[in-house]
Coordinates of C-alpha atoms and ligand atoms in Angstrom, one line a residue:
X14 CA 120.6 -19.2 57.0
X15 CA 119.0 -18.2 53.6
X16 CA 115.8 -16.2 53.2
X17 CA 113.3 -17.0 50.3
X18 CA 110.3 -15.5 48.8
X19 CA 107.8 -16.5 46.1
X20 CA 104.9 -14.4 44.8
X21 CA 102.1 -15.0 42.3
X22 CA 99.5 -12.4 41.4
X23 CA 96.4 -12.0 39.3
X24 CA 97.7 -9.2 36.6
X25 CA 94.3 -7.7 36.8
X26 CA 94.8 -6.8 40.6
X27 CA 98.7 -6.5 40.7
X28 CA 100.2 -5.7 37.1
X29 CA 103.8 -6.9 38.5
X30 CA 105.1 -8.8 41.6
X31 CA 108.5 -7.7 41.0
X32 CA 108.3 -4.9 43.8
X33 CA 106.8 -7.4 46.1
X34 CA 109.7 -9.8 45.6
X35 CA 112.5 -7.1 46.2
X36 CA 110.7 -5.5 49.3
X37 CA 109.9 -9.1 50.8
X38 CA 113.3 -10.4 50.2
X39 CA 114.9 -7.2 51.9
X40 CA 112.8 -7.8 55.1
X41 CA 114.8 -11.4 55.1
X42 CA 118.2 -10.0 54.5
X43 CA 118.7 -10.5 58.3
X44 CA 119.0 -14.3 57.5
X45 CA 122.0 -14.0 55.3
X46 CA 123.4 -11.5 52.7
X47 CA 126.5 -12.7 50.8
X48 CA 124.7 -13.1 47.4
X49 CA 121.0 -12.7 46.4
X50 CA 118.7 -13.6 43.1
X51 CA 115.4 -13.8 41.6
X52 CA 113.8 -15.8 39.1
X53 CA 110.9 -14.1 37.3
X54 CA 108.0 -15.3 34.6
X55 CA 107.6 -12.1 32.5
X56 CA 104.5 -10.6 31.8
X57 CA 102.9 -11.3 28.5
X58 CA 105.3 -14.3 27.7
X59 CA 106.2 -17.3 29.7
X60 CA 109.9 -16.2 29.9
X61 CA 112.0 -17.4 32.5
X62 CA 114.2 -14.6 33.7
X63 CA 117.1 -15.3 36.2
X64 CA 119.1 -12.2 37.9
X65 CA 121.5 -13.4 40.4
X66 CA 125.0 -12.3 41.9
X67 CA 127.1 -12.1 44.7
X68 CA 126.4 -9.1 47.1
X69 CA 123.5 -7.4 49.0
X70 CA 120.0 -7.5 47.6
X71 CA 120.2 -3.5 46.5
X72 CA 123.3 -4.2 44.9
X73 CA 122.0 -7.1 43.0
X74 CA 118.8 -5.5 42.0
X75 CA 120.4 -2.2 40.5
X76 CA 123.4 -4.2 39.0
X77 CA 120.5 -6.1 36.6
X78 CA 117.8 -3.3 37.1
X79 CA 115.6 -5.9 38.1
X80 CA 112.8 -3.5 39.2
X81 CA 112.1 -2.6 35.6
X82 CA 111.0 -5.9 34.6
X83 CA 107.1 -7.0 34.7
X84 CA 106.4 -10.3 36.3
X85 CA 103.3 -12.3 36.8
X86 CA 105.3 -14.8 39.5
X87 CA 108.4 -15.0 40.6
X88 CA 110.9 -16.3 43.3
X89 CA 113.8 -14.7 45.1
X90 CA 116.8 -15.8 47.6
X91 CA 118.9 -14.2 49.8
X92 CA 122.1 -16.2 50.6
X93 CA 124.5 -17.1 53.2
X94 CA 127.0 -19.6 51.9
X95 CA 127.1 -23.2 53.1
X96 CA 128.0 -25.0 49.9
X97 CA 130.4 -23.3 47.7
X98 CA 131.7 -19.9 48.1
X99 CA 129.6 -16.6 47.7
X100 CA 129.5 -15.8 43.8
X101 CA 127.1 -15.6 40.9
X102 CA 127.2 -19.3 39.9
X103 CA 126.4 -20.3 43.6
X104 CA 124.0 -17.6 44.0
X105 CA 120.4 -18.7 43.9
X106 CA 118.0 -19.7 42.2
X107 CA 119.6 -22.4 40.2
X108 CA 118.0 -24.1 37.4
X109 CA 117.6 -27.4 35.2
X110 CA 119.4 -28.0 32.1
X111 CA 116.8 -26.3 29.9
X112 CA 116.2 -23.4 32.1
X113 CA 112.5 -24.1 32.5
X114 CA 112.7 -24.6 36.3
X115 CA 113.9 -22.4 38.9
X116 CA 114.7 -23.3 42.6
X117 CA 115.5 -21.3 45.6
X118 CA 116.2 -23.0 48.6
X119 CA 117.0 -22.5 52.5
X120 CA 118.5 -25.6 54.4
X121 CA 120.9 -28.3 53.6
X122 CA 120.2 -31.3 51.3
X123 CA 122.4 -34.0 53.2
X124 CA 122.6 -36.4 50.2
X125 CA 123.0 -34.1 47.2
X126 CA 126.8 -35.7 46.4
X127 CA 124.8 -39.1 45.6
X128 CA 122.0 -37.5 44.0
X129 CA 124.1 -34.9 41.9
X130 CA 126.3 -38.2 40.7
X131 CA 123.5 -39.9 39.7
X132 CA 121.8 -37.1 37.9
X133 CA 125.1 -36.5 35.9
X134 CA 125.4 -40.1 35.0
X135 CA 121.9 -39.5 33.5
X136 CA 123.2 -36.6 31.4
X137 CA 122.3 -33.6 33.4
X138 CA 124.8 -30.8 33.5
X139 CA 125.5 -28.7 36.8
X140 CA 126.4 -25.1 36.8
X141 CA 127.1 -24.6 40.6
X142 CA 128.7 -26.4 43.6
X143 CA 125.4 -26.1 45.6
X144 CA 123.3 -28.9 47.1
X145 CA 120.4 -26.9 45.8
X146 CA 120.8 -27.3 42.0
X147 CA 119.9 -31.2 42.5
X148 CA 116.5 -30.4 42.9
X149 CA 116.1 -28.5 39.7
X150 CA 117.5 -31.2 37.7
X151 CA 115.8 -33.8 39.7
X152 CA 112.5 -32.3 38.7
X153 CA 113.5 -31.8 35.3
X154 CA 114.3 -35.6 35.3
X155 CA 110.7 -36.6 36.4
X156 CA 108.9 -34.1 34.2
X157 CA 110.8 -35.5 31.1
X158 CA 109.6 -38.7 32.1
X159 CA 106.0 -37.3 31.6
X160 CA 105.0 -36.6 35.1
X161 CA 103.2 -33.3 36.3
X162 CA 105.3 -31.1 37.8
X163 CA 103.3 -32.1 41.2
X164 CA 104.3 -35.7 40.8
X165 CA 107.7 -34.8 40.1
X166 CA 107.8 -32.7 43.2
X167 CA 106.5 -35.5 45.3
X168 CA 109.2 -38.1 43.7
X169 CA 112.0 -35.5 44.3
X170 CA 111.1 -35.0 48.1
X171 CA 111.0 -38.9 48.3
X172 CA 114.9 -38.8 47.5
X173 CA 116.0 -35.6 49.3
X174 CA 117.3 -35.9 52.7
X175 CA 118.0 -33.1 55.0
X176 CA 116.6 -29.5 55.7
X177 CA 114.8 -27.5 53.2
X178 CA 112.5 -24.8 52.4
X179 CA 111.7 -24.6 48.6
X180 CA 110.3 -22.2 46.3
X181 CA 110.1 -23.3 42.5
X182 CA 108.9 -21.5 39.5
X183 CA 108.2 -23.6 36.2
X184 CA 108.0 -21.8 32.8
X185 CA 105.1 -24.1 31.5
X186 CA 102.7 -23.1 34.7
X187 CA 103.6 -19.5 34.6
X188 CA 101.1 -18.5 37.6
X189 CA 102.1 -21.4 40.0
X190 CA 104.8 -21.2 42.9
X191 CA 105.4 -24.9 44.2
X192 CA 106.8 -25.2 47.5
X193 CA 108.0 -27.5 50.1
X194 CA 109.1 -27.8 53.9
X195 CA 111.3 -29.8 56.0
X196 CA 112.9 -28.4 59.0
X197 CA 113.5 -25.2 57.7
X198 CA 110.9 -22.4 58.2
X199 CA 108.3 -21.7 55.4
X200 CA 104.9 -19.9 55.6
X201 CA 102.2 -19.1 53.1
X202 CA 100.8 -15.2 52.9
X203 CA 97.1 -15.6 51.9
X204 CA 96.3 -12.5 50.2
X205 CA 93.4 -10.9 47.8
X206 CA 94.5 -11.6 44.2
X207 CA 97.8 -13.1 45.1
X208 CA 99.5 -15.4 47.4
X209 CA 102.9 -15.7 48.5
X210 CA 105.5 -18.0 50.4
X211 CA 108.3 -16.7 52.6
X212 CA 110.6 -17.8 55.0
X213 CA 109.3 -15.3 57.6
X214 CA 106.5 -13.0 58.7
X215 CA 108.3 -9.3 58.2
X216 CA 108.3 -10.0 54.4
X217 CA 104.6 -10.5 54.1
X218 CA 103.6 -7.8 56.7
X219 CA 103.3 -5.0 53.9
X220 CA 100.9 -7.3 51.7
X221 CA 98.8 -9.6 54.1
X222 CA 98.7 -10.4 57.8
X223 CA 97.0 -13.8 57.0
X224 CA 99.6 -16.4 57.2
X225 CA 99.8 -20.4 57.4
X226 CA 102.8 -21.9 59.4
X227 CA 103.9 -24.7 57.1
X228 CA 104.6 -27.8 59.1
X229 CA 107.5 -30.3 58.3
X230 CA 106.6 -32.5 55.3
X231 CA 104.4 -30.4 53.7
X232 CA 104.5 -29.4 50.2
X233 CA 102.0 -27.9 47.5
X234 CA 101.6 -24.9 45.2
X235 CA 100.1 -21.5 45.1
X236 CA 98.3 -19.6 42.5
X237 CA 97.1 -16.1 42.8
X238 CA 93.4 -17.7 44.2
X239 CA 94.4 -21.1 45.4
X240 CA 96.6 -22.7 48.1
X241 CA 97.3 -26.3 47.8
X242 CA 99.0 -28.2 50.4
X243 CA 99.9 -32.0 50.9
X244 CA 101.2 -34.2 53.4
X245 CA 102.5 -37.7 52.7
X246 CA 100.1 -37.8 49.4
X247 CA 96.9 -36.3 51.4
X248 CA 95.4 -33.0 51.0
X249 CA 95.8 -30.8 53.9
X250 CA 92.8 -28.9 55.4
X251 CA 94.6 -25.7 55.8
X252 CA 91.7 -23.2 56.3
X253 CA 91.4 -23.5 60.1
X254 CA 95.4 -23.0 60.3
X255 CA 95.2 -19.4 58.8
X256 CA 96.5 -17.1 61.5
X257 CA 96.3 -13.2 61.8
X258 CA 99.6 -11.7 62.5
X259 CA 99.3 -8.4 64.4
X260 CA 102.6 -7.0 64.5
X261 CA 102.7 -3.7 62.4
X262 CA 104.8 -3.1 59.6
X263 CA 106.6 -0.4 61.6
X264 CA 107.7 -3.2 63.6
X265 CA 109.5 -4.7 61.1
X266 CA 111.0 -1.5 59.8
X267 CA 113.4 0.8 61.5
X268 CA 110.9 3.2 63.0
X269 CA 113.2 6.3 62.1
X270 CA 116.5 5.0 63.8
X271 CA 119.6 4.7 61.4
X272 CA 120.0 1.1 62.6
X273 CA 117.6 -1.8 63.4
X274 CA 119.9 -2.4 66.4
X275 CA 119.4 0.9 67.6
X276 CA 115.9 0.7 67.1
X277 CA 115.6 -2.6 68.9
X278 CA 117.6 -1.3 72.1
X279 CA 115.3 1.6 72.1
X280 CA 112.3 -0.2 72.1
X281 CA 113.1 -2.5 75.1
X282 CA 110.6 -1.0 77.5
X283 CA 107.8 -1.8 75.1
X284 CA 108.8 -5.1 74.6
X285 CA 109.7 -6.0 78.3
X286 CA 106.0 -4.2 79.0
X287 CA 104.0 -6.4 76.5
X288 CA 106.2 -9.5 77.7
X289 CA 105.3 -9.1 81.3
X290 CA 101.8 -8.6 80.4
X291 CA 101.6 -11.4 78.1
X292 CA 102.8 -13.8 80.5
X293 CA 100.7 -12.4 83.4
X294 CA 97.8 -13.1 81.4
X295 CA 98.4 -16.6 80.4
X296 CA 99.1 -20.1 82.0
X297 CA 102.7 -20.8 80.4
X298 CA 104.5 -19.9 83.2
X299 CA 102.7 -22.0 85.8
X300 CA 102.3 -24.8 83.2
X301 CA 106.1 -25.0 82.9
X302 CA 107.0 -24.2 86.3
X303 CA 105.0 -27.2 87.4
X304 CA 107.0 -29.4 85.1
X305 CA 110.1 -28.2 86.4
X306 CA 109.4 -28.3 89.8
X307 CA 108.3 -32.0 89.4
X308 CA 111.4 -33.0 87.4
X309 CA 114.3 -34.6 89.2
X310 CA 116.9 -33.2 86.7
X311 CA 116.7 -29.6 85.3
X312 CA 118.8 -28.5 82.0
X313 CA 118.8 -25.7 80.1
X314 CA 120.2 -24.8 76.8
X315 CA 120.7 -22.4 73.9
X316 CA 123.3 -20.9 71.8
X317 CA 124.9 -17.3 71.8
X318 CA 122.8 -15.0 73.5
X319 CA 120.1 -17.3 74.3
X320 CA 122.6 -19.2 76.4
X321 CA 123.2 -16.1 78.3
X322 CA 119.7 -15.6 79.2
X323 CA 119.9 -19.5 80.2
X324 CA 122.7 -18.5 82.7
X325 CA 120.6 -15.7 84.1
X326 CA 117.9 -18.3 84.9
X327 CA 120.6 -20.9 86.6
X328 CA 121.5 -17.8 88.6
X329 CA 117.5 -17.0 90.0
X330 CA 116.9 -20.7 90.3
X331 CA 119.7 -21.2 92.6
X332 CA 119.2 -17.9 94.5
X333 CA 115.0 -18.4 94.8
X334 CA 114.0 -21.7 94.3
X335 CA 117.5 -23.3 95.5
X336 CA 117.4 -25.7 92.9
X337 CA 120.3 -26.7 90.8
X338 CA 120.0 -26.5 87.0
X339 CA 122.8 -27.5 84.3
X340 CA 123.3 -25.0 82.0
X341 CA 125.1 -26.5 78.7
X342 CA 125.8 -24.7 75.3
X343 CA 123.3 -26.3 72.7
X344 CA 125.9 -27.6 70.3
X345 CA 127.4 -29.5 73.2
X346 CA 124.2 -31.6 73.6
X347 CA 125.8 -34.8 72.6
X348 CA 127.8 -34.7 76.1
X349 CA 124.8 -34.0 78.0
X350 CA 122.1 -35.6 76.2
X351 CA 123.3 -38.8 77.8
X352 CA 122.0 -37.4 81.6
X353 CA 118.3 -37.1 80.4
X354 CA 115.9 -39.4 81.6
X355 CA 112.2 -39.7 81.9
X356 CA 112.1 -37.6 85.0
X357 CA 114.4 -34.8 83.6
X358 CA 113.4 -31.5 81.9
X359 CA 115.4 -29.3 79.3
X360 CA 114.3 -25.7 79.0
X361 CA 115.2 -24.7 75.2
X362 CA 115.8 -21.0 74.9
X363 CA 115.8 -19.9 71.5
X364 CA 114.4 -16.5 70.1
X365 CA 114.1 -17.8 66.7
X366 CA 113.0 -21.2 67.4
X367 CA 115.0 -22.3 64.7
X368 CA 118.5 -22.7 65.3
X369 CA 119.5 -26.1 64.4
X370 CA 122.2 -26.6 67.7
X371 CA 119.1 -26.1 70.0
X372 CA 116.5 -28.1 68.0
X373 CA 119.2 -30.8 67.9
X374 CA 119.8 -30.8 71.5
X375 CA 115.8 -30.9 72.2
X376 CA 115.4 -33.9 69.9
X377 CA 118.2 -36.0 71.7
X378 CA 116.9 -35.3 75.0
X379 CA 113.5 -36.1 73.6
X380 CA 114.6 -39.3 72.7
X381 CA 116.0 -40.2 75.9
X382 CA 112.5 -39.4 77.4
X383 CA 112.9 -35.8 78.6
X384 CA 110.3 -33.2 78.9
X385 CA 110.7 -30.0 76.9
X386 CA 109.8 -26.8 77.5
X387 CA 110.8 -23.7 74.7
X388 CA 111.4 -20.2 75.3
X389 CA 110.8 -18.7 72.1
X390 CA 109.8 -15.2 70.4
X391 CA 108.4 -17.0 67.3
X392 CA 104.9 -18.6 67.4
X393 CA 104.7 -21.7 65.3
X394 CA 108.8 -22.2 64.6
X395 CA 109.9 -25.7 65.1
X396 CA 111.7 -25.5 68.7
X397 CA 108.3 -24.6 70.4
X398 CA 106.3 -26.9 68.1
X399 CA 108.3 -29.7 69.0
X400 CA 108.3 -29.2 73.0
X401 CA 105.7 -30.3 75.7
X402 CA 105.2 -26.5 76.7
X403 CA 106.0 -23.0 75.0
X404 CA 106.6 -19.8 76.8
X405 CA 106.5 -16.9 74.4
X406 CA 108.3 -13.6 74.8
X407 CA 106.6 -11.0 73.2
X408 CA 109.5 -8.8 71.7
X409 CA 108.1 -8.5 68.2
X410 CA 110.3 -9.2 65.3
X411 CA 114.0 -8.6 65.5
X412 CA 115.7 -7.7 62.4
X413 CA 119.2 -6.5 63.7
X414 CA 121.4 -9.5 63.6
X415 CA 122.7 -9.1 67.0
X416 CA 120.1 -9.9 69.4
X417 CA 119.2 -7.3 71.9
X418 CA 115.3 -7.0 72.9
X419 CA 115.0 -10.6 72.5
X420 CA 117.6 -11.1 75.4
X421 CA 116.2 -8.9 77.9
X422 CA 112.4 -10.4 77.2
X423 CA 113.9 -14.0 77.4
X424 CA 115.5 -12.8 80.6
X425 CA 112.0 -11.6 81.9
X426 CA 110.3 -14.7 81.2
X427 CA 113.0 -16.7 82.7
X428 CA 112.9 -14.9 85.8
X429 CA 109.1 -15.4 85.9
X430 CA 109.7 -19.0 85.3
X431 CA 112.4 -19.4 88.2
X432 CA 110.1 -17.3 90.5
X433 CA 107.2 -19.5 90.0
X434 CA 109.1 -22.5 90.4
X435 CA 110.4 -21.2 93.6
X436 CA 106.9 -20.7 94.5
X437 CA 105.9 -24.4 94.0
X438 CA 108.7 -25.6 95.6
X439 CA 108.1 -23.8 98.6
X440 CA 110.8 -21.2 99.0
X441 CA 108.9 -18.5 98.1
X442 CA 105.3 -18.2 99.7
X443 CA 102.2 -17.2 97.7
X444 CA 102.4 -13.4 99.0
X445 CA 106.3 -13.4 98.4
X446 CA 105.8 -14.9 95.0
X447 CA 103.2 -12.3 93.8
X448 CA 105.1 -9.4 95.3
X449 CA 108.4 -10.7 93.4
X450 CA 106.2 -11.3 90.3
X451 CA 104.7 -7.7 90.2
X452 CA 108.2 -6.3 90.5
X453 CA 108.8 -7.8 86.8
X454 CA 106.1 -4.7 85.9
X455 CA 108.8 -2.5 86.5
X456 CA 111.3 -4.0 84.1
X457 CA 110.2 -1.6 81.3
X458 CA 110.6 1.7 83.6
X459 CA 114.1 0.7 84.8
X460 CA 115.3 -0.1 81.1
X461 CA 113.9 3.3 79.9
X462 CA 115.6 5.2 82.7
X463 CA 119.0 3.2 82.3
X464 CA 118.9 4.1 78.5
X465 CA 117.9 7.9 79.2
X466 CA 120.5 8.2 82.1
X467 CA 123.4 6.3 80.6
X468 CA 123.3 7.3 76.8
X469 CA 125.3 10.2 76.6
X470 CA 128.0 9.1 78.6
X471 CA 128.4 5.9 76.6
X472 CA 128.5 7.6 73.4
X473 CA 131.7 9.6 74.9
X474 CA 133.0 6.5 76.4
X475 CA 132.6 4.8 72.8
X476 CA 134.7 7.3 71.2
X477 CA 137.5 6.7 73.9
X478 CA 137.4 3.1 73.6
X479 CA 137.2 2.8 69.7
X480 CA 141.0 2.5 69.0
X481 CA 141.2 -0.3 71.9
X482 CA 142.4 -3.6 70.7
X483 CA 140.9 -5.6 73.3
X484 CA 139.1 -5.3 76.4
X485 CA 137.6 -7.2 79.7
X486 CA 134.2 -7.0 81.0
X487 CA 134.0 -8.2 84.8
X488 CA 131.1 -9.0 87.0
X489 CA 130.1 -11.1 89.9
X490 CA 126.8 -12.9 90.5
X491 CA 124.4 -11.7 88.0
X492 CA 127.0 -9.5 86.7
X493 CA 128.7 -12.7 85.0
X494 CA 126.0 -13.7 82.4
X495 CA 125.5 -10.1 81.8
X496 CA 129.3 -9.5 81.3
X497 CA 129.2 -12.5 79.0
X498 CA 126.1 -10.9 76.9
X499 CA 127.9 -7.5 77.0
X500 CA 131.3 -9.1 75.4
X501 CA 129.5 -10.8 72.6
X502 CA 127.8 -7.8 71.7
X503 CA 130.8 -5.8 71.3
X504 CA 132.7 -8.6 69.3
X505 CA 129.8 -9.0 67.1
X506 CA 129.0 -5.8 66.0
X507 CA 132.3 -3.5 66.6
X508 CA 134.9 -6.4 66.1
X509 CA 136.9 -5.4 68.9
X510 CA 137.9 -8.1 71.2
X511 CA 135.9 -8.3 74.3
X512 CA 136.1 -10.9 76.8
X513 CA 134.0 -11.4 79.9
X514 CA 135.1 -13.2 83.2
X515 CA 133.7 -13.6 86.7
X516 CA 135.6 -10.8 88.2
X517 CA 137.3 -13.1 91.0
X518 CA 138.6 -15.2 88.3
X519 CA 140.5 -12.5 86.6
X520 CA 143.4 -12.8 89.0
X521 CA 143.8 -16.5 87.9
X522 CA 145.3 -15.7 84.5
X523 CA 143.5 -12.9 82.5
X524 CA 145.1 -10.0 84.6
X525 CA 148.4 -11.1 82.9
X526 CA 147.3 -9.0 79.6
X527 CA 146.8 -6.0 81.5
X528 CA 149.1 -3.2 80.7
X529 CA 148.5 0.9 81.3
X530 CA 145.5 1.7 79.3
X531 CA 143.8 -1.9 78.9
X532 CA 140.2 -1.0 79.3
X533 CA 138.4 -3.1 82.1
X534 CA 134.6 -2.8 82.2
X535 CA 133.2 -3.8 85.8
X536 CA 129.6 -4.5 86.2
X537 CA 128.1 -3.7 89.9
X538 CA 125.1 -5.6 90.2
X539 CA 122.9 -6.5 93.5
X540 CA 122.9 -7.5 96.2
X541 CA 125.3 -4.4 96.6
X542 CA 126.0 -5.2 100.2
X543 CA 127.6 -8.5 99.6
X544 CA 129.4 -7.6 96.4
X545 CA 130.7 -3.8 96.7
X546 CA 133.6 -5.1 98.8
X547 CA 134.8 -7.7 96.6
X548 CA 134.3 -5.4 93.2
X549 CA 136.3 -2.8 95.2
X550 CA 139.3 -5.2 95.3
X551 CA 139.2 -6.4 91.9
X552 CA 139.2 -2.8 90.7
X553 CA 142.3 -1.7 92.7
X554 CA 143.9 -5.1 91.4
X555 CA 143.4 -3.8 87.7
X556 CA 144.1 0.0 88.5
X557 CA 147.7 -1.2 90.4
X558 CA 148.5 -2.4 86.7
X559 CA 147.5 0.7 85.0
X560 CA 144.3 -0.5 83.4
X561 CA 141.7 2.1 82.3
X562 CA 138.9 1.0 84.9
X563 CA 135.0 1.6 83.9
X564 CA 132.2 0.9 86.4
X565 CA 128.9 0.4 85.0
X566 CA 126.7 -0.4 88.1
X567 CA 123.5 0.1 89.9
X568 CA 122.9 2.8 92.6
X569 CA 125.0 1.8 95.7
X570 CA 128.5 1.6 94.1
X571 CA 129.3 5.4 94.0
X572 CA 131.9 5.0 96.7
X573 CA 134.2 2.4 94.9
X574 CA 137.9 4.2 94.5
X575 CA 140.0 3.8 91.6
X576 CA 137.3 4.2 88.9
X577 CA 138.0 6.3 85.9
X578 CA 134.5 6.4 84.5
X579 CA 131.6 5.7 86.7
X580 CA 128.2 5.1 85.0
X581 CA 125.3 4.9 87.2
X582 CA 122.4 3.2 85.6
X583 CA 119.9 4.0 88.6
X584 CA 118.3 2.3 91.3
X585 CA 117.7 -1.8 90.5
X586 CA 117.3 -4.8 92.9
X587 CA 118.2 -8.1 92.1
X588 CA 115.2 -9.0 90.1
X589 CA 115.5 -5.8 88.1
X590 CA 119.5 -5.3 87.7
X591 CA 119.7 -6.9 83.9
X592 CA 117.2 -4.4 82.6
X593 CA 119.3 -1.6 84.2
X594 CA 122.8 -2.8 82.9
X595 CA 122.1 -4.4 79.9
X596 CA 120.8 -1.5 77.7
X597 CA 123.9 0.4 78.2
X598 CA 126.1 -2.3 77.2
X599 CA 124.0 -2.9 74.0
X600 CA 124.6 0.7 73.4
X601 CA 128.2 0.6 74.0
X602 CA 128.5 -2.1 71.6
X603 CA 126.2 -0.1 68.9
X604 CA 128.3 3.2 69.6
X605 CA 131.7 1.4 69.1
X606 CA 130.7 -0.3 66.0
X607 CA 129.1 3.2 64.4
X608 CA 132.1 4.9 65.4
X609 CA 134.3 2.7 63.7
X610 CA 132.1 2.8 60.7
X611 CA 130.7 -0.5 61.1
X612 CA 127.3 -1.6 59.9
X613 CA 125.9 -3.0 63.3
X614 CA 122.9 -4.4 61.3
X615 CA 124.8 -6.7 59.2
X616 CA 128.1 -7.8 61.1
X617 CA 130.5 -9.8 58.8
X618 CA 130.3 -13.5 58.8
X619 CA 127.2 -13.7 60.9
X620 CA 123.5 -14.6 60.3
X621 CA 120.7 -14.4 62.3
X622 CA 119.4 -17.6 62.3
X623 CA 121.9 -20.3 62.3
X624 CA 120.1 -23.2 60.5
X625 CA 123.6 -25.4 59.9
X626 CA 125.5 -27.3 62.6
Ligands
F6R710 C1 123.8 -12.8 69.3 C2 123.0 -13.8 68.6 C3 123.2 -15.2 68.4 C4 121.9 -15.9 68.9 C5 122.2 -17.3 68.6 C6 121.0 -18.2 69.0 O1 123.7 -11.6 69.2 O2 122.2 -13.1 67.7 O3 124.2 -15.4 69.2 O4 121.5 -15.6 70.0 O5 122.4 -17.7 67.4 O6 119.6 -17.6 68.3 P1 118.3 -18.1 68.8 O7 118.0 -17.3 70.1 O8 117.4 -17.6 67.7 O9 118.3 -19.5 68.9

């Protein structure tokens, strides 16, 4: 839930690392933003300076004038509270008693209460309620016994249980940054005359494209010209693990849009094109489909948006492969993992590849012998690394907290997977499969057309709907998971209550809420022939009770009566409908948020990557 950065540089090459720390940290703000902090070793002295407070990074930077300080090395942190309320004391970095050691941390130290008690009984004085502070005092404890900092780190790590990505500065070794990783993500950026550590790639791109993805259990230090990694006391040969990241810096910035969310909605055509092209030219889909086809039981899981993509997969697998799949919400894994066995497969959908609920589901299924397929957007993240097969979407970095482009690229990858499984199961022959798969090449065009044709109407609709306290989104078939995802987006960024239901279910209870003017958005999806009449019936039921009815539909629903606003998103068949319907729903959520003066990139109470259960 937090983001960490650390930089150390040769002052002859880079006079001060402060701007790198600030910029690098700002690109991690999506990971959490209730407080921020910096620990720097000042140029020309070995003074350790700490600036930290509640608030967003810019607020903390300007409050303490952080940019004015010259630093040879430093660490920084953006926080999303897990232990202790957001305030100055609980903001990272945390220090030892003598203010010589400063630590930033992402994750949770499970046994911090015992460690704290032990340290306090040894005379250490704590200044915060956080789990992190124990790390600073543990290091101090071992250093004071005469151990080197590296040895102290080894000893401290052997005592810590839980998840962590740590970056540490020590006043006595001004050009070194120590680090450690277990469960929480951490990368090293290898630069010219500097090296850095960070929780994620966007914070490195402006400075270096050479990255090492650290593995669980690795720790060590960086200096301006040295990277030192160890695991279980043995030196790690990292040189062959350096990967070159091709994402442009612009990919990680707003690209001229007022918000990342809007930029990311608008770049869906490109993300879809790249995902389709990537999948077509790799063996991932076929390998994964073979595993699915040969499995007795098929499960799929994910959290939030990724779970909705999982539901789309269940729809296509039923329609095309005639196979049943059991979708479950990742945090409910305890119930379902008992059904896993050697002949089962679990598909874990996670754009970040780090969501703890999804990771726990993966591990529980694995323990019971199940095979695992990951669908992720982040190469080298934990979920794909712990899976038998990884299928990657190619959406590029998603900075907006609300998932948009990663959802549709997940849908594309999962559709390809369902089609290939249908082919291996024999329900689609080779030429049918090739024809269906090729249709996915048009996802990009369909999304672009929908964005173009619906944008203006959606903007006007948002103005009308912004005063609503609540609304329904109803669909049938493929429209159901898309409705769930649309409602989630509206809730997340506009804070308007939006609830999705299968349209046929609405009369079994939800219709009780309908009173004059209550907005009900219907999704009209293919197959139009089968669904048109049923949707018409549901529209009339709502209209009869005074609802404000909106129909967002593919071509073919024009004749539906009782509709106040019809938004035609263009022609799209069963394979392509998600790309036509989803961008207008995302745009509606975005426009509602901005019409209400909310910041859609930083919705309250939410973090991009949820690494606590
Ligand atoms: C919604 C959203 C979240 C994530 C969920 C899973 O806009 O972003 O619901 O979808 O936290 O995240 P990943 O896909 O990274 O596992």
